[in-house]
């Protein structure tokens, strides 16, 4: 079956760095997406990886290893506004997105 | 710039009633999607449309129907609501038919009693 695993909840300190991991098992693979979702709001796109390696976009970076079925989202210089859920989604061979349940990130002062 | 507009934002509904959730986009995207989001579960695709005039079933289509008469509108209908359909419903669109970057509406919170 197809599956996405990511931690349910993480806590980090303002100004620090946090890494949110995601492992996936899909029938075929056409890329890995990360979305951010603040409580009560819509998800918004953060990143897309289809090749192995690290993609950096400001304070956020996303890494992919296709051979390991593994991705992570790295958030640097954490700010209180980064408190949100982070959703990992893998695209299978039929171009369908398989979503993880999300990781709730709590930032403490 | 509105993007995607969903209505209503929140609704309480008696079981057995018919309900239509509206979704309109002004980005001229070809592909549109309806997801439901439940606590502890990932987003689950209900129905999708790759282009006006076509629709397809997602992961959890039972009890729901959609139509795509034009590019902008993609309503979701619950013919006879049941309590298990209590959820937050998100409409989304993408520029490419292959579910590239998704743009989401603000969601419709539906409670079926």
Coordinates of C-alpha atoms in Angstrom, one line a residue, chain A:
Chain A
X1 CA 0.0 0.0 0.0
X2 CA 0.9 3.7 -0.2
X3 CA 2.0 5.4 2.9
X4 CA 3.5 8.6 4.3
X5 CA 5.0 8.8 7.8
X6 CA 5.9 12.0 9.6
X7 CA 6.0 12.8 13.3
X8 CA 2.7 14.0 14.8
X9 CA 4.2 16.9 16.8
X10 CA 7.5 18.6 17.4
X11 CA 8.6 21.5 19.7
X12 CA 11.4 23.9 19.0
X13 CA 12.7 27.2 20.4
X14 CA 12.5 30.6 18.7
X15 CA 15.7 31.3 16.7
X16 CA 16.7 27.6 16.6
X17 CA 16.8 25.1 13.7
X18 CA 14.3 22.2 13.3
X19 CA 14.2 19.3 10.9
X20 CA 10.9 17.6 10.1
X21 CA 11.3 14.1 8.6
X22 CA 9.0 12.3 6.1
X23 CA 9.3 8.8 4.8
X24 CA 7.1 7.6 1.9
X25 CA 6.1 4.4 0.1
X26 CA 4.3 4.9 -3.2
X27 CA 3.6 3.1 -6.4
X28 CA 6.0 5.0 -8.5
X29 CA 7.2 8.4 -7.7
X30 CA 6.8 11.8 -9.3
X31 CA 8.0 14.2 -6.6
X32 CA 7.7 15.2 -3.0
X33 CA 5.8 18.3 -1.8
X34 CA 5.8 20.2 1.5
X35 CA 3.0 22.5 2.5
X36 CA 2.5 24.7 5.5
X37 CA -0.9 25.0 7.2
X38 CA -1.6 27.4 10.0
X39 CA -4.4 26.4 12.4
X40 CA -7.8 27.1 10.8
X41 CA -6.3 28.1 7.5
X42 CA -5.7 26.5 4.1
X43 CA -2.4 24.7 3.2
X44 CA 0.1 26.7 1.3
X45 CA 2.9 25.4 -0.9
X46 CA 6.4 25.4 0.4
X47 CA 8.6 23.2 -1.8
X48 CA 8.8 20.5 -4.4
X49 CA 11.6 18.0 -4.9
X50 CA 11.9 15.4 -7.6
X51 CA 15.7 15.0 -7.8
X52 CA 17.9 13.9 -4.9
X53 CA 19.5 16.7 -2.9
X54 CA 18.8 19.8 -1.1
X55 CA 16.7 22.7 -2.3
X56 CA 17.1 26.0 -0.4
X57 CA 14.5 28.7 -0.3
X58 CA 15.3 31.4 2.3
X59 CA 15.0 30.1 5.8
X60 CA 13.4 26.9 4.5
X61 CA 15.2 24.0 2.8
X62 CA 13.9 20.6 1.6
X63 CA 15.9 17.5 1.0
X64 CA 15.1 14.3 -0.9
X65 CA 16.6 10.9 -1.1
X66 CA 14.7 8.8 -3.6
X67 CA 16.6 5.6 -2.9
X68 CA 15.7 5.8 0.8
X69 CA 12.1 7.1 0.3
X70 CA 13.0 10.0 2.6
X71 CA 12.6 13.7 2.7
X72 CA 13.1 16.4 5.3
X73 CA 12.1 20.0 5.7
X74 CA 14.6 22.2 7.5
X75 CA 13.5 25.4 9.1
X76 CA 16.3 27.8 10.2
X77 CA 16.1 30.9 12.5
X78 CA 12.7 29.9 13.8
X79 CA 10.1 32.6 14.3
X80 CA 6.9 32.4 16.3
X81 CA 4.9 32.6 13.0
X82 CA 6.4 29.3 11.9
X83 CA 4.1 27.6 14.4
X84 CA 1.9 25.5 12.1
X85 CA 1.4 22.1 10.7
X86 CA 3.7 20.9 8.0
X87 CA 2.3 18.5 5.5
X88 CA 4.4 16.1 3.4
X89 CA 2.9 14.7 0.2
X90 CA 4.3 12.3 -2.4
X91 CA 3.1 12.0 -6.0
X92 CA 2.7 8.5 -7.3
X93 CA 3.0 7.1 -10.8
X94 CA -0.6 8.2 -11.5
X95 CA 0.2 11.7 -10.5
X96 CA -2.0 11.4 -7.4
X97 CA -0.9 13.0 -4.2
X98 CA -0.6 10.8 -1.1
X99 CA -0.6 13.0 2.0
X100 CA 0.8 12.5 5.4
X101 CA -1.2 13.5 8.5
X102 CA 1.0 16.5 9.1
X103 CA 3.5 17.5 11.8
X104 CA 2.4 20.1 14.2
X105 CA 5.3 22.4 15.0
X106 CA 5.2 24.3 18.3
X107 CA 7.6 27.2 18.7
X108 CA 8.4 28.3 22.2
X109 CA 10.0 31.7 23.1

